Short mmCIF file of C-alpha atoms and ligand atoms in Angstrom, two decimals:
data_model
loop_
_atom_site.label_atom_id
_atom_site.label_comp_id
_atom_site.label_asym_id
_atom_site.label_seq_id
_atom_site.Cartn_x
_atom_site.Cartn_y
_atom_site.Cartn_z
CA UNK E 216 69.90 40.87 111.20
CA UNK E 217 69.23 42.53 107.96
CA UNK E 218 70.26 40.91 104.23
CA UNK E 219 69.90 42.31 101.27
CA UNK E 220 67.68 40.75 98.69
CA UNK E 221 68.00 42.67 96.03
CA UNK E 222 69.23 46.44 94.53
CA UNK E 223 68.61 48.85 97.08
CA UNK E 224 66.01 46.24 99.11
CA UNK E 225 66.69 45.40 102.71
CA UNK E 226 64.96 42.63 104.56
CA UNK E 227 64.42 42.57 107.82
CA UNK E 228 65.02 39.32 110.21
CA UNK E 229 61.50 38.00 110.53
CA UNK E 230 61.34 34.91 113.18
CA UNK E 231 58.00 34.34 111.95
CA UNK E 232 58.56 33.58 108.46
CA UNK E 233 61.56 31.15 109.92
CA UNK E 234 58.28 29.35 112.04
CA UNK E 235 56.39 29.30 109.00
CA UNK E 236 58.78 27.73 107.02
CA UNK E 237 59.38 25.48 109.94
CA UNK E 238 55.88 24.39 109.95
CA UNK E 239 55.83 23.63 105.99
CA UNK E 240 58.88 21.31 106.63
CA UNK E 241 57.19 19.86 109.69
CA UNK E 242 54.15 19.15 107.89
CA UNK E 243 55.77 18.18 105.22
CA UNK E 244 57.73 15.66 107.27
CA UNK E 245 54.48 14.36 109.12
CA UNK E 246 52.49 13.74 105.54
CA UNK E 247 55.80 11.67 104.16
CA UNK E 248 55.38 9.57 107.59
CA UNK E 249 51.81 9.15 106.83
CA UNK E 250 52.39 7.95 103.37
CA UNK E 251 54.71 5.58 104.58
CA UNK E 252 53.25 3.92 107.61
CA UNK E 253 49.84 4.27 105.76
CA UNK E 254 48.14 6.44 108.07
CA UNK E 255 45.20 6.92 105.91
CA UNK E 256 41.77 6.23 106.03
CA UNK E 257 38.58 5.77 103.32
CA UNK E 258 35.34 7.30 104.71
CA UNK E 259 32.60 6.19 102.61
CA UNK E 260 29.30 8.25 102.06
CA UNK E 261 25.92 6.33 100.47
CA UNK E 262 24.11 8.31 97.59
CA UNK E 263 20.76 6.83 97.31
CA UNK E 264 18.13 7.04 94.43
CA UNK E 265 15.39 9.85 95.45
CA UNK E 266 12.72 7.98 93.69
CA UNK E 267 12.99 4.56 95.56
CA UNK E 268 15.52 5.65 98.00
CA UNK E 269 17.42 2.67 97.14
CA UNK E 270 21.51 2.75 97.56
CA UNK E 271 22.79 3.48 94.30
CA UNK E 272 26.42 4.07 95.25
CA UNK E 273 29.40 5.32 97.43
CA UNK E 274 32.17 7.79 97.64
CA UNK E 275 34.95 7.88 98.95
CA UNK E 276 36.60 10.43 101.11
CA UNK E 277 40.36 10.25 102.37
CA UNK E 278 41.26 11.21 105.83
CA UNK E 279 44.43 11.81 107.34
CA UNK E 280 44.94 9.86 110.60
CA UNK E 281 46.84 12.64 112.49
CA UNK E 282 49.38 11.56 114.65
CA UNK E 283 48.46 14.55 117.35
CA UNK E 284 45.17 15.83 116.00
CA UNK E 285 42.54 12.50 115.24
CA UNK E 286 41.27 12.47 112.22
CA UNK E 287 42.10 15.07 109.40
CA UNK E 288 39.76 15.98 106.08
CA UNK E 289 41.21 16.18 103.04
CA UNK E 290 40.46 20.24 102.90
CA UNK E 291 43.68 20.18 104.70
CA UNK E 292 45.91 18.11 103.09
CA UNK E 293 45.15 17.43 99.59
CA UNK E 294 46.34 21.09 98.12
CA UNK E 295 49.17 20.94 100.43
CA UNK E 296 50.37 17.82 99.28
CA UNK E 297 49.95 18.34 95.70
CA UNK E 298 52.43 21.61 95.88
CA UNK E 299 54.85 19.26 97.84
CA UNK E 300 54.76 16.68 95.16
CA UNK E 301 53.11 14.26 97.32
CA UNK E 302 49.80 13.53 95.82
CA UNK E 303 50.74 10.67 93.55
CA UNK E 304 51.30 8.35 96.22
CA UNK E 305 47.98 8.80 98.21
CA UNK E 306 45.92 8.77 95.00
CA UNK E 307 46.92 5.29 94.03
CA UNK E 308 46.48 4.39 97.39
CA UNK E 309 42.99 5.55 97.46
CA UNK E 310 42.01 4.45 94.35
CA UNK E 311 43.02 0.68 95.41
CA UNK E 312 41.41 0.77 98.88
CA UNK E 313 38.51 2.40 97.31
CA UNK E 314 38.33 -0.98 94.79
CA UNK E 315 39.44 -3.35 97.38
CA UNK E 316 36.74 -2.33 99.24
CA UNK E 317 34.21 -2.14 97.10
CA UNK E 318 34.99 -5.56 96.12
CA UNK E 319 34.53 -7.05 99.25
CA UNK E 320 31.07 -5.67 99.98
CA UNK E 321 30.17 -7.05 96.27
CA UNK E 322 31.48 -10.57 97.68
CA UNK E 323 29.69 -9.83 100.75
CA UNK E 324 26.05 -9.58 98.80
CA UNK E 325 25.78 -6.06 98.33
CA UNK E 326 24.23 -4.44 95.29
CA UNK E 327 26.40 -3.48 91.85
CA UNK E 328 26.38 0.05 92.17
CA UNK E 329 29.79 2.18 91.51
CA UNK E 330 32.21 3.40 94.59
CA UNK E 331 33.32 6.99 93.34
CA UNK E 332 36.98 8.44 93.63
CA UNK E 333 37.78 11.94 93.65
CA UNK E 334 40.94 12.63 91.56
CA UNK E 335 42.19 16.24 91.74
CA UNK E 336 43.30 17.99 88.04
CA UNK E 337 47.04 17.88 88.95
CA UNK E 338 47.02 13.60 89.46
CA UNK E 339 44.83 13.17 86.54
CA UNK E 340 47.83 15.35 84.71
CA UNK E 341 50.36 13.78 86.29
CA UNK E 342 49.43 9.97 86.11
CA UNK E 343 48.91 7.52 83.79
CA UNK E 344 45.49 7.12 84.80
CA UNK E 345 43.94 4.57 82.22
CA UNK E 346 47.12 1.98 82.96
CA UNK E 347 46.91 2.47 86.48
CA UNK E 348 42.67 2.01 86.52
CA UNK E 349 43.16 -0.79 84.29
CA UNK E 350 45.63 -2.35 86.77
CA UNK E 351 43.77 -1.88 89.89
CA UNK E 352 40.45 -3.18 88.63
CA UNK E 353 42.65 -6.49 87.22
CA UNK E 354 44.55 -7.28 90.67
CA UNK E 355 41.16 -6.19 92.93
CA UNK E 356 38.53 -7.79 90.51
CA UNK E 357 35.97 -4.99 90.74
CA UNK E 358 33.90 -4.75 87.57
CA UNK E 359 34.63 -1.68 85.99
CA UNK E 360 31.13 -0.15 86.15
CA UNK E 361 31.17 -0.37 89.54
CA UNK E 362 34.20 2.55 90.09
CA UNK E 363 33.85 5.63 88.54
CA UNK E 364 36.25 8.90 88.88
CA UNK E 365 35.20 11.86 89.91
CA UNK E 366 36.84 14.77 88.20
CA UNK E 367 36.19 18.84 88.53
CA UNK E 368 35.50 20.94 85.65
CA UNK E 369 39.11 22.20 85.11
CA UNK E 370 40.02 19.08 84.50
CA UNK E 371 38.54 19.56 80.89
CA UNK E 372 39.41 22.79 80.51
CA UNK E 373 42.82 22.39 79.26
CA UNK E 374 41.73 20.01 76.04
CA UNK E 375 45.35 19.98 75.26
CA UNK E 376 46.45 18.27 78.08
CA UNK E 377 45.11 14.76 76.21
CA UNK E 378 42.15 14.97 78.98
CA UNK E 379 40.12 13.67 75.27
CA UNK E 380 41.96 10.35 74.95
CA UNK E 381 42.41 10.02 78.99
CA UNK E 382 38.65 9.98 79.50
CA UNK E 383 37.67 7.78 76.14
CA UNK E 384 40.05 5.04 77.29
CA UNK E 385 38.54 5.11 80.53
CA UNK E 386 35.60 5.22 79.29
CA UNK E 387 36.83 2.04 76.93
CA UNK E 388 37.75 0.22 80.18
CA UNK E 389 33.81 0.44 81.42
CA UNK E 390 34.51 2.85 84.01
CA UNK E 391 31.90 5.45 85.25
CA UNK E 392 33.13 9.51 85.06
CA UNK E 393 31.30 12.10 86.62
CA UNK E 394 31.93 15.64 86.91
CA UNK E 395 32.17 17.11 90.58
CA UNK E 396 31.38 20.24 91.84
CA UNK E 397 29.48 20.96 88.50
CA UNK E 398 28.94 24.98 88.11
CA UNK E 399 31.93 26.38 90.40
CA UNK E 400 34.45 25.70 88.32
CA UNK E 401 35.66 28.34 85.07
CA UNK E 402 33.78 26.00 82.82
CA UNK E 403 32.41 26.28 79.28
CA UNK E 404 29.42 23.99 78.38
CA UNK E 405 31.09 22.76 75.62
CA UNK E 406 33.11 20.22 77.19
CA UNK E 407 29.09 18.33 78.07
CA UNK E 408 29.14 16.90 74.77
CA UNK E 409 32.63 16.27 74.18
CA UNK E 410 33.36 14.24 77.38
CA UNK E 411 31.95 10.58 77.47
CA UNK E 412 30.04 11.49 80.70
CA UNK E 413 27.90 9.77 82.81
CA UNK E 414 26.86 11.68 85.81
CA UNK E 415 27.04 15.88 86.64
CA UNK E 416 27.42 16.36 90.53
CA UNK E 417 25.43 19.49 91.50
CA UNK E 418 27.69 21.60 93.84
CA UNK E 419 26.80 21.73 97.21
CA UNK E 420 26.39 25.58 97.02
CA UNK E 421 23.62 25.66 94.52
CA UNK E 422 21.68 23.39 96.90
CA UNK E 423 22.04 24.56 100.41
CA UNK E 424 19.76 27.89 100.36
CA UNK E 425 17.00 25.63 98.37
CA UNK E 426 14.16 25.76 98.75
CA UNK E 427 14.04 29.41 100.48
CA UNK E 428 16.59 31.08 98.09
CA UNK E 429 14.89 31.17 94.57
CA UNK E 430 18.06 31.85 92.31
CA UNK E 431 19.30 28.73 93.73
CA UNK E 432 16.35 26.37 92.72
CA UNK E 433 16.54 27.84 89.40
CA UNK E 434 20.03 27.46 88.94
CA UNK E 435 19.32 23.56 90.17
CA UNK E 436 16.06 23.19 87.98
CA UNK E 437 17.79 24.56 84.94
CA UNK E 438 20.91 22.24 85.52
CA UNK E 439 18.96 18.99 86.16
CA UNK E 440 16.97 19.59 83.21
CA UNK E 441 20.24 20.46 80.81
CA UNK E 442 21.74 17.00 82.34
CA UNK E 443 18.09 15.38 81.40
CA UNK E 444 18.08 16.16 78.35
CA UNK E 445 21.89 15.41 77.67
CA UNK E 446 21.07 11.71 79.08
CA UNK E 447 23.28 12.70 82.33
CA UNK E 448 22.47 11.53 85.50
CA UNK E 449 22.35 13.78 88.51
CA UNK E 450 23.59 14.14 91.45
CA UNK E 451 22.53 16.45 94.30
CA UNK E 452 25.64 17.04 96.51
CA UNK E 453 25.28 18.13 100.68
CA UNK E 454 21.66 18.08 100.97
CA UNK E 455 20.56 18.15 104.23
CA UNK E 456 17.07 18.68 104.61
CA UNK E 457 14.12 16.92 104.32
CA UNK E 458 12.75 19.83 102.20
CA UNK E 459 15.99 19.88 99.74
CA UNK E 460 15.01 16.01 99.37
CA UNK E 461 11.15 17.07 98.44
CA UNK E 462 12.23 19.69 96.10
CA UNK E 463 15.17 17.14 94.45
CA UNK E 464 12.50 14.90 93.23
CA UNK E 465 9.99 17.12 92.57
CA UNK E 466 12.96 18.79 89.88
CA UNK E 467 13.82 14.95 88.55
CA UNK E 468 17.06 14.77 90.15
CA UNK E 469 18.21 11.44 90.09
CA UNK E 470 20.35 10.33 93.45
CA UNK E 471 20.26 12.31 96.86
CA UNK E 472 24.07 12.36 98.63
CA UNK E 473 24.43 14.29 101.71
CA UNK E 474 24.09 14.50 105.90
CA UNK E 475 20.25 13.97 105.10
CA UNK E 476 20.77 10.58 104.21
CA UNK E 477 24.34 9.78 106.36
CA UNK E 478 27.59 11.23 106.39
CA UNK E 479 30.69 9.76 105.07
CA UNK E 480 31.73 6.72 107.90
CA UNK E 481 33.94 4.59 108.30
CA UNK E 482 33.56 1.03 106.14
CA UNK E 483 32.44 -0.60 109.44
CA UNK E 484 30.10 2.12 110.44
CA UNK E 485 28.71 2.08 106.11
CA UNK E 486 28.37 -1.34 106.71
CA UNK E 487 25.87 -1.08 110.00
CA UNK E 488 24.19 1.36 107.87
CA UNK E 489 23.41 -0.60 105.19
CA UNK E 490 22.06 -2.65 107.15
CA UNK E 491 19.74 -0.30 108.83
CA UNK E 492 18.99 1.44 105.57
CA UNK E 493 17.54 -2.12 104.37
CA UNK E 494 15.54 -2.94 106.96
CA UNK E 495 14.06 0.57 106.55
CA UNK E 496 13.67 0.12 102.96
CA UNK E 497 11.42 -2.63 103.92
CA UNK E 498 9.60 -1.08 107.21
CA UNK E 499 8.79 1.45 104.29
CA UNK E 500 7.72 -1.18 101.54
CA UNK E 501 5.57 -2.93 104.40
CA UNK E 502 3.91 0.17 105.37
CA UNK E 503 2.86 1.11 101.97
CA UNK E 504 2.05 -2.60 100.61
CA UNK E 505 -2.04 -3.31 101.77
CA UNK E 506 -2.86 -5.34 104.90
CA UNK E 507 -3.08 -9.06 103.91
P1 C2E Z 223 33.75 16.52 97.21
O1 C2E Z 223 34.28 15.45 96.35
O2 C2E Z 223 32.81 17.49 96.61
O3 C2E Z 223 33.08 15.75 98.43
C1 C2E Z 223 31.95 16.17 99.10
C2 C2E Z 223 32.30 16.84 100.40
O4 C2E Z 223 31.10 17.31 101.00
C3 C2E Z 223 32.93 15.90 101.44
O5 C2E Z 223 33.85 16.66 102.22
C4 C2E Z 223 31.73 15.52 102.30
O6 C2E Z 223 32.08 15.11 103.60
C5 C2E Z 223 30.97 16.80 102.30
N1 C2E Z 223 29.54 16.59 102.54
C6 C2E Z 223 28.77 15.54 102.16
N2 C2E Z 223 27.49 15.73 102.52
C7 C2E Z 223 27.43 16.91 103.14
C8 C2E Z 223 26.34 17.67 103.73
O7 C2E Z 223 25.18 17.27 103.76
N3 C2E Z 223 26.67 18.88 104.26
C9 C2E Z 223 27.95 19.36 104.24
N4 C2E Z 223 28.18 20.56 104.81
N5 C2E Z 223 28.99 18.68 103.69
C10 C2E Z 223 28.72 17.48 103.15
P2 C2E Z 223 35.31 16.13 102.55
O8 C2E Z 223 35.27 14.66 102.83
O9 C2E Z 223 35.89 17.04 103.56
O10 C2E Z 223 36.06 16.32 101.17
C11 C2E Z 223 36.31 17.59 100.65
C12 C2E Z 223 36.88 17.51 99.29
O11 C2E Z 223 38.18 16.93 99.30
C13 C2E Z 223 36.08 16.63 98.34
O12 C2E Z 223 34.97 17.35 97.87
C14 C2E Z 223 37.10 16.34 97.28
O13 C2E Z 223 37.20 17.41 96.37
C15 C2E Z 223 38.39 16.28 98.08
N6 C2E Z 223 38.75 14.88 98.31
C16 C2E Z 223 38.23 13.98 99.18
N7 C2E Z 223 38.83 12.78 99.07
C17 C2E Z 223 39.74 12.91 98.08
C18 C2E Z 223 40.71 12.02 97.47
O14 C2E Z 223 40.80 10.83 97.81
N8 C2E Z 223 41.49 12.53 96.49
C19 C2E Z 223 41.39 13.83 96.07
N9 C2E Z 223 42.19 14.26 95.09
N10 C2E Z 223 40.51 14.68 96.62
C20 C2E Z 223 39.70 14.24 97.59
MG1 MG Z 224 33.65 14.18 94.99
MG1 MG Z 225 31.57 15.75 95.12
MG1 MG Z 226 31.73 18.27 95.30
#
């Protein structure tokens, strides 16, 4: 059960790499299955503004319906499928769900704010982004300032990769572009004021430990008031706790996302929500307006 695999190197039978490999092609097999019967799904999570607390958008979050397992996060798929070539296909599908939907609660009444869409460095390589936007805005009618594409910072790292033009006609089309996970990636300020940017997501690490851990709220203070003063809005990403919210404000961050507010659901489940979240907009407004 031995082969040789190179001068003088023996390797030994190993069943488990044979699983292993098994398990890739399995997977692999599953995730093609998925992309063809569509077994996908859009959770949506609210960001709200933390001065007025009003909903000032959406993003949205791609599940995996498992055939064995329920519902699968993208943590678990996404870098697989992008090493198996199979990215492409579930991007384009989530970035015309993500519009479709959108649209929909705009016909249904709801306010103009932007649904967000997460596009990972390899499909915004790979694809021809601006045709495809352009496309999917036409055939859903969503107004372009009401998507906007979320993009990490290695994404502009590699300038020569036309990520320049990519983002100005993008930018051309109306669309929103905000940078995810701002501080964790290998990033160089530079790229702030050569990118046509709208919005800097604070990583959730940088805000968990706040308010206790004090490196933490000055990383966040001195980020929020870079973004300030660079006409960037803000984002603070996974906050959970009333406190984080207190502190958020306090710092002038602009728009609160995270379990504190609600975690990504469903569009049925956003929808009941939204409807909750209004008629506690205006328990609040009631409270605070004077006795007649
Ligand atoms: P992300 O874009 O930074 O999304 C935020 C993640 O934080 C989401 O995880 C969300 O569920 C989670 N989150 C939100 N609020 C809280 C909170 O208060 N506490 C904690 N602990 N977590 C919170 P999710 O949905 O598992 O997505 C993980 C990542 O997968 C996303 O990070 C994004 O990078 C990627 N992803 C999601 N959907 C897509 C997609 O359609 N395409 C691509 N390329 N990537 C996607
Ligand atoms: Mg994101
Ligand atoms: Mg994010
Ligand atoms: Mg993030």
């Amino acid at each position: 059960h031995a082969r040789r695999i190179g001068p003088g190197m023996v390797q030994c039978y190993d069943p488990a790499m044979d699983s292993r490999a098994l398990e890739i092609l399995q997977r692999e097999r599953l995730l093609r299955e998925a992309i063809a019967t569509g077994a996908f799904v859009l959770h949506f999570q609210p960001q709200t503004d933390l001065r007025t607390g009003e909903l000032c958008g959406l993003e949205a979050l791609v599940r995996w319906r498992h055939p064995h397992r329920g519902i699968v996060g993208p943590q678990e798929f996404i870098g697989f499928c992008e090493a198996r070539g199979l990215i492409s296909p579930i991007g384009r599908w989530v970035l015309r769900e993500a519009c479709r939907q959108m649209k929909a609660w705009l016909d249904a009444g709801w306010p103009q704010v932007p649904v967000a869409v997460n596009l990972s460095a390899l499909e915004f390589r790979q694809r021809d982004m601006v045709a495809e936007v352009a496309e999917v805005l036409q055939s859903t009618g969503l107004p372009p300032s009401c998507l906007e594409i979320e993009l990490t910072e290695s994404v502009l790292m590699h300038p020569e990769d036309g990520a320049q033009d990519t983002l100005n006609a993008l930018k051309a089309l109306g669309v929103r572009i905000a940078i995810d996970d701002f501080g964790t990636g290998y990033s160089s300020l530079a790229y702030l004021k050569r990118y046509p940017l709208d919005q800097i997501k604070i990583d959730r690490s940088f805000v968990m430990d706040t308010p206790d851990n004090a490196d933490d709220v000055a990383i966040v203070t001195a980020i929020v008031q870079m973004a300030r003063s660079l006409q960037l809005q803000t984002v603070a990403e996974g906050v959970e706790t009333q406190a984080q919210v207190e502190l958020l404000r306090a710092l002038g961050c602009d728009i609160c996302q995270g379990h504190v507010v609600a975690a990504p659901m469903e569009a049925a489940a956003l929808a009941a929500w939204w409807e909750a979240w209004q008629a506690g907009g205006m328990a609040r407004a009631r409270r605070s307006s004077p006795p007649p």
